[in-house]
Tab-separated table of C-alpha atoms in Angstrom:
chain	number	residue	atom	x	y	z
A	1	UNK	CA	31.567	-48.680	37.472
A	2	UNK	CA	27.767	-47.938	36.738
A	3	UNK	CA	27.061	-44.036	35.653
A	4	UNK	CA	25.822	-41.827	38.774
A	5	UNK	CA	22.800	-40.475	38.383
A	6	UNK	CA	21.916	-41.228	34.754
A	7	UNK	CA	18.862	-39.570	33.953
A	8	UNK	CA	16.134	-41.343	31.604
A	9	UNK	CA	17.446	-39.782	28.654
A	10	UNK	CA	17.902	-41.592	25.259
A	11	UNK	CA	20.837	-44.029	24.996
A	12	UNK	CA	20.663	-45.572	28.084
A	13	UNK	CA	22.283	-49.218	28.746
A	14	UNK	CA	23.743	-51.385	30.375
A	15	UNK	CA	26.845	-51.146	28.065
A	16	UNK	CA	29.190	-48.283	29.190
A	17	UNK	CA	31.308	-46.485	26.592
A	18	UNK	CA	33.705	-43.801	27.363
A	19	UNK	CA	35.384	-41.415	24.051
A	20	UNK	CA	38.795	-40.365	24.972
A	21	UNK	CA	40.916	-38.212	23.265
A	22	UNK	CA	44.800	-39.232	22.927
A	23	UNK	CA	44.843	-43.262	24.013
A	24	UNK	CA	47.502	-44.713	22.140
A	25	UNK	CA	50.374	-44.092	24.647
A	26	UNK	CA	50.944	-43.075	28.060
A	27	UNK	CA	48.996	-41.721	30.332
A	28	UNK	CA	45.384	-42.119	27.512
A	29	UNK	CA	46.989	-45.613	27.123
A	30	UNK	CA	46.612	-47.071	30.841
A	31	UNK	CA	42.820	-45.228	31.394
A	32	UNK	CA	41.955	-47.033	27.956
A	33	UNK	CA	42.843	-50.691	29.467
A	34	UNK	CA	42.046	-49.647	32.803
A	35	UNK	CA	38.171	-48.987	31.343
A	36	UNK	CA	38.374	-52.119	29.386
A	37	UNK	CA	39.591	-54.343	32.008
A	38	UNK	CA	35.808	-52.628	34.144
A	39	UNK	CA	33.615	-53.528	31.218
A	40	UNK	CA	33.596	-50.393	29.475
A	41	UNK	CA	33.735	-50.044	25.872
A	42	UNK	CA	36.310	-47.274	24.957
A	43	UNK	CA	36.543	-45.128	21.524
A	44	UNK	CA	40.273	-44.063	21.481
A	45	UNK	CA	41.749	-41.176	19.288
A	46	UNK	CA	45.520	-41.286	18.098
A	47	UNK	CA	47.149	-38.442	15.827
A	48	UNK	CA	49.679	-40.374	13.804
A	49	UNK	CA	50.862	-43.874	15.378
A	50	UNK	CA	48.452	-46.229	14.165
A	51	UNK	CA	50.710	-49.307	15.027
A	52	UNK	CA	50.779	-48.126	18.544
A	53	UNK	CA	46.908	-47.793	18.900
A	54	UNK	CA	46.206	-51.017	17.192
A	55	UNK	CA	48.465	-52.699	20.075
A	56	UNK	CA	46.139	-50.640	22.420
A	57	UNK	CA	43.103	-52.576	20.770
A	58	UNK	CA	45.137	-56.189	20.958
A	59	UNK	CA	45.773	-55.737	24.346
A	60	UNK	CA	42.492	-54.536	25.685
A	61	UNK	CA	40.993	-57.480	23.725
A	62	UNK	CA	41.588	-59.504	26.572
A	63	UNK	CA	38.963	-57.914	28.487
A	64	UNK	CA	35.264	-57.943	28.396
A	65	UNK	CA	34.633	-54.835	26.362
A	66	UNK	CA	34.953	-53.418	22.305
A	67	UNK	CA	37.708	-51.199	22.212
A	68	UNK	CA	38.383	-49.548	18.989
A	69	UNK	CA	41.188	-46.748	17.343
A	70	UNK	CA	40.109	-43.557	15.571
A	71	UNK	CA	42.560	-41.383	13.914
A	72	UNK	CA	41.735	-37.556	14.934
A	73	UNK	CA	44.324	-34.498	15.188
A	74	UNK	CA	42.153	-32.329	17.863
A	75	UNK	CA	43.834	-29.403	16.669
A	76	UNK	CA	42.184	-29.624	13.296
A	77	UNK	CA	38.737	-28.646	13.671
A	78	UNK	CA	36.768	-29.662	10.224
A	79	UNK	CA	37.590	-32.379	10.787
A	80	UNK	CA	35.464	-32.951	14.043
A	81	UNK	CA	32.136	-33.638	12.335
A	82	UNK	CA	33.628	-36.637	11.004
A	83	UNK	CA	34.852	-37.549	13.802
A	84	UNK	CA	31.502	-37.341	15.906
A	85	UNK	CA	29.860	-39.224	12.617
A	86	UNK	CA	32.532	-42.085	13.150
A	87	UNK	CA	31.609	-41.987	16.792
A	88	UNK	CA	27.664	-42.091	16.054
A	89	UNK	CA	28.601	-45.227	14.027
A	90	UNK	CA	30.539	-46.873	16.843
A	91	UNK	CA	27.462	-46.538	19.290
A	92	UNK	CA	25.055	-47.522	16.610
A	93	UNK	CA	26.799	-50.885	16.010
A	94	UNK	CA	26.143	-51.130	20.327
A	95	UNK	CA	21.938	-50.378	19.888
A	96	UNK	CA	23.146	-46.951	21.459
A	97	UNK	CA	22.520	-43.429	20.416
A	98	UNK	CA	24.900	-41.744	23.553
A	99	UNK	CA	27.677	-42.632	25.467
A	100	UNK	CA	28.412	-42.246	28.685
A	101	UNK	CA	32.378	-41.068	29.353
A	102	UNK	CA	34.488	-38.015	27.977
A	103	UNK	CA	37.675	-37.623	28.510
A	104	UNK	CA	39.678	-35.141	27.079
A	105	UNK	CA	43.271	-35.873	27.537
A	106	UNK	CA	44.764	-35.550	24.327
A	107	UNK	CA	47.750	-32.908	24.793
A	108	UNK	CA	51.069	-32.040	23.312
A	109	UNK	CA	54.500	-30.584	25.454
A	110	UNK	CA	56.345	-27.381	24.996
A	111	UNK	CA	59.582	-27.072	26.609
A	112	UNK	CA	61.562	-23.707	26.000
A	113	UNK	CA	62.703	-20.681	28.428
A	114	UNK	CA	59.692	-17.423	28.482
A	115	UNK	CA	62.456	-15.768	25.822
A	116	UNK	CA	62.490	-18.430	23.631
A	117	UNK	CA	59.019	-19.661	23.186
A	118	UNK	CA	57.816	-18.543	20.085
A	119	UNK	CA	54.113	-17.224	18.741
A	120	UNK	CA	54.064	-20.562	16.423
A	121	UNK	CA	54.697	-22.398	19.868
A	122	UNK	CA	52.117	-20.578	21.661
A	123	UNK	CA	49.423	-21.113	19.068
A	124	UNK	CA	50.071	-25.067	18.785
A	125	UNK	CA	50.058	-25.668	22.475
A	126	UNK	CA	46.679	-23.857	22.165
A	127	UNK	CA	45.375	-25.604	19.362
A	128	UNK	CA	45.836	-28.831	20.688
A	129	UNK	CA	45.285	-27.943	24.363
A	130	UNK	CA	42.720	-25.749	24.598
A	131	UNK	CA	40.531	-25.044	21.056
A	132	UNK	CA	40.755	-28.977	20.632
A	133	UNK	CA	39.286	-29.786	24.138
A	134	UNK	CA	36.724	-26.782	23.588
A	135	UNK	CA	35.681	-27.969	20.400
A	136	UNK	CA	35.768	-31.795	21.115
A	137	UNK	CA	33.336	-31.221	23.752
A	138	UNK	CA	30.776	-28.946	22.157
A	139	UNK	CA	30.694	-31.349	18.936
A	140	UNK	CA	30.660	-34.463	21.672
A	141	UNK	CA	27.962	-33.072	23.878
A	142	UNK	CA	24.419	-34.094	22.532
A	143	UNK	CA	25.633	-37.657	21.843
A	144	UNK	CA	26.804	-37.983	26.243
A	145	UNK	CA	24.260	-39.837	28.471
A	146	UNK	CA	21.877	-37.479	31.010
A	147	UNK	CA	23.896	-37.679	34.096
A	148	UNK	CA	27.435	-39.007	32.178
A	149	UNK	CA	30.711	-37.362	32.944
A	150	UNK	CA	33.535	-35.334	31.470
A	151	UNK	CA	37.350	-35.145	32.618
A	152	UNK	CA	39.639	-33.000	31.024
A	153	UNK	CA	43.196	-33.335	31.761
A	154	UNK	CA	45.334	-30.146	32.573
A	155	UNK	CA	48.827	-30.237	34.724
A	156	UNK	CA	50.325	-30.041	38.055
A	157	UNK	CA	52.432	-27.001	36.737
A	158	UNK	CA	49.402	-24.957	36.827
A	159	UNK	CA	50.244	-24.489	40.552
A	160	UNK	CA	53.883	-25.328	41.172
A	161	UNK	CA	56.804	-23.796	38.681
A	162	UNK	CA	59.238	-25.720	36.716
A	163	UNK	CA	61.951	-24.091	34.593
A	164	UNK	CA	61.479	-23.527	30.991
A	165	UNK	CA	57.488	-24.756	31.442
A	166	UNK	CA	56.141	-21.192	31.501
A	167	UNK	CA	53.909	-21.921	28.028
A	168	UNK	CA	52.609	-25.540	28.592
A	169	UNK	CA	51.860	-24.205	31.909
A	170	UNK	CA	49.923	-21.060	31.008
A	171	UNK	CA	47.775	-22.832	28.371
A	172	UNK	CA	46.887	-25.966	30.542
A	173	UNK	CA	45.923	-23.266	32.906
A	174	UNK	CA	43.165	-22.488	30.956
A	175	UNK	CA	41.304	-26.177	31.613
A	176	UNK	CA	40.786	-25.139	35.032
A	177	UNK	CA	38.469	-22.459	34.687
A	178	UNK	CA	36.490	-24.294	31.494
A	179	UNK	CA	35.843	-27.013	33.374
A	180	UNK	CA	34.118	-24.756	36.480
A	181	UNK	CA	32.112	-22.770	33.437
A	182	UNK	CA	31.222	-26.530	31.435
A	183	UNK	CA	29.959	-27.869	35.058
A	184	UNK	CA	27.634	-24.851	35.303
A	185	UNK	CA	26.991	-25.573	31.825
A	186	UNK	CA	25.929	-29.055	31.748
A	187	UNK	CA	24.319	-29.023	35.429
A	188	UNK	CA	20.876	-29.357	34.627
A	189	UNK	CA	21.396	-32.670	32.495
A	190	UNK	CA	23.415	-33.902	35.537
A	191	UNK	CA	26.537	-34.147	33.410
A	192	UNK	CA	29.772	-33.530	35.944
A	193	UNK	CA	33.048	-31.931	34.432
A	194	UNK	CA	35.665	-31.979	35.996
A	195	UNK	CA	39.706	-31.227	35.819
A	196	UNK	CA	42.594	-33.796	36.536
A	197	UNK	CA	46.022	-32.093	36.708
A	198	UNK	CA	48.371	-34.772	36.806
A	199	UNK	CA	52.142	-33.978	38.534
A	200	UNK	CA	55.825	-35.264	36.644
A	201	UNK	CA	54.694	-38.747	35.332
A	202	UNK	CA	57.250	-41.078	33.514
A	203	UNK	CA	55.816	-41.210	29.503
A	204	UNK	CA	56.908	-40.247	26.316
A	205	UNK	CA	56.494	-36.344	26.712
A	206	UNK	CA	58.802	-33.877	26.246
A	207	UNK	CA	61.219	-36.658	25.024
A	208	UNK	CA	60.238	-39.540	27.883
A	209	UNK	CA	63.003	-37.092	30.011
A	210	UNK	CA	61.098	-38.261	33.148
A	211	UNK	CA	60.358	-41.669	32.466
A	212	UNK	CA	64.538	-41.955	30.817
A	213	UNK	CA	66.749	-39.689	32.229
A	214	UNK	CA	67.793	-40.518	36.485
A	215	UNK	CA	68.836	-37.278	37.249
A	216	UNK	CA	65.965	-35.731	36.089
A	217	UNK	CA	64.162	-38.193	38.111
A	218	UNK	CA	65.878	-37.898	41.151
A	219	UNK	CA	64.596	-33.966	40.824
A	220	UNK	CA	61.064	-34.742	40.473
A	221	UNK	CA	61.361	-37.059	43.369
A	222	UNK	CA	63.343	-34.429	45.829
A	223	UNK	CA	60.235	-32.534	45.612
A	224	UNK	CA	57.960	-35.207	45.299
A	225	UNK	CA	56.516	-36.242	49.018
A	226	UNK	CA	55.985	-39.682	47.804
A	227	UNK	CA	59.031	-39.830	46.466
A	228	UNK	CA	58.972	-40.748	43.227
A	229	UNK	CA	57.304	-39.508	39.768
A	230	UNK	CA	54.164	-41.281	38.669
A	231	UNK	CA	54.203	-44.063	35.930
A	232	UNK	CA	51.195	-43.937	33.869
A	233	UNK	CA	49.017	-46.388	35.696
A	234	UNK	CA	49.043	-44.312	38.563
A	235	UNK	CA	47.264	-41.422	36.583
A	236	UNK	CA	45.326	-44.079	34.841
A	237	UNK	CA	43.812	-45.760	37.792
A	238	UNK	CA	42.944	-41.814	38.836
A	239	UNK	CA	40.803	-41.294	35.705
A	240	UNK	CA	39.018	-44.420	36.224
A	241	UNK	CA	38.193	-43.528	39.807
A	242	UNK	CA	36.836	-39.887	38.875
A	243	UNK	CA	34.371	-41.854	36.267
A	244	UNK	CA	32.937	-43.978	39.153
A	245	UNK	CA	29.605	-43.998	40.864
A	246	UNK	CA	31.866	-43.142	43.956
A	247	UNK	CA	32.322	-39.433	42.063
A	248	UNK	CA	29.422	-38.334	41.741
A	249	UNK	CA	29.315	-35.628	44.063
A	250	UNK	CA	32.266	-34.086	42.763
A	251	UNK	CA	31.886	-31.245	40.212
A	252	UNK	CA	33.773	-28.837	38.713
A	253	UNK	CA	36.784	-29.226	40.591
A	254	UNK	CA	40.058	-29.824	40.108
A	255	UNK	CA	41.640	-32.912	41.565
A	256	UNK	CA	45.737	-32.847	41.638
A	257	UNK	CA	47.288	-36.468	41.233
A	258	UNK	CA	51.039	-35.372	42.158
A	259	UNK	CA	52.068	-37.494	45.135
A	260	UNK	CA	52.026	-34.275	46.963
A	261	UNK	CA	54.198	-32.305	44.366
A	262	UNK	CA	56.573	-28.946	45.920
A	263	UNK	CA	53.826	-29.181	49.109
């Protein structure tokens, strides 16, 4: 999984290193061993579980790469600086001064009918959602590779309707057209951005109701052409595949990985 057309700008290596945002469970959790198990050297943000990212870091040490936890709430933006310092640190103890792999996935649930959903609700799903992938990026930029690569994570209910998703929806919705203006953005130093907007997958969110509850599983998968919702490794192995070399060509797009979701 060697960058794509990596320019000849400072940082270069042979050591890969990708920053995601949110790897201590689920869906963050499989794309962090799924990097590891390639080679690639992941920093990992959590919000509050530290016991849960440090079994992250156990378990990818059985792979070829330096994988290491950083506690970061994306919704709290002073504290970003740190956070890129604590990055700059990580690559420094690698000979590097950039890295190559962004991915913003970090992301909290709202579940609650259009009547219900509150302005407190509103502005956290935007904090976290939205200003927090903004604002990672922007403080992340000058320290990614010439030619690296950014993913940002939005949602299959951006294009198909589920009851009582009308906020989480409507915020993730506003990924989409970031990533488009970010890949116009970061063109000329042949960075790529683009979206992922995963469909029902079975993890912890909104209560693990997808990955727990069989009715509510047997719903996804009526409408589901493959039958089933995803498990996390299915999303994970996704995210890996949009970092390839294969990739490259793609740009400020978004890519659906639904199983063919309410076709």
């Amino acid at each position: 999984m060697n960058r794509v057309g990596a320019g000849s700008g400072e940082g270069r290596s042979a050591v890969r290193v990708a920053v995601l945002t949110g790897g201590s469970r689920g869906i963050g959790r499989s794309a962090v061993l799924r990097l590891a198990a390639r080679g690639v050297d992941v920093i990992f943000t959590y919000r509050v579980d530290a016991s849960a990212a440090e079994a992250v870091v156990q378990e990818a040490s059985a792979y070829d790469a330096r994988v290491t936890a950083v506690k970061l709430d994306v919704a709290k933006t002073d504290s970003l600086d740190g956070f890129v310092d604590r990055v700059r640190s990580e690559l420094a103890t690698r000979g590097l001064a950039r890295f190559d792999y962004l991915v913003n996935n970090a992301g909290i649930w709202h579940t609650a009918s259009f009547a219900e959903t509150t302005v407190a609700d509103l502005d956290r799903l935007y904090a976290v959602n939205v200003r927090g992938v903004f604002f990672v990026t922007q403080k992340l930029a000058p320290l990614i590779v010439d030619g690296g690569r950014i993913l940002n994570l939005s949602s299959g209910l951006t294009r198909f309707v589920f009851p009582q998703k009308i906020a989480y929806g409507a915020i993730k919705g506003a990924i989409e057209p970031l990533t488009r203006y970010l890949a116009a953005e970061f063109a000329p130093r042949g960075i790529t951005v683009n979206t992922l907007a995963p469909g029902a997958t079975a993890t912890d969110f909104s209560g693990g109701v997808i990955r727990d509850d069989p009715d509510y599983r047997d719903r996804v998968a009526d409408v589901t052409a493959l039958g089933r919702p995803a498990d996390p490794d299915d999303i994970g192995r996704v995210i890996v595949s949009l970092l390839s070399d294969d990739m490259g060509w793609v740009n400020g797009e978004r890519i659906e990985a639904s199983g063919g979701m309410k076709l």
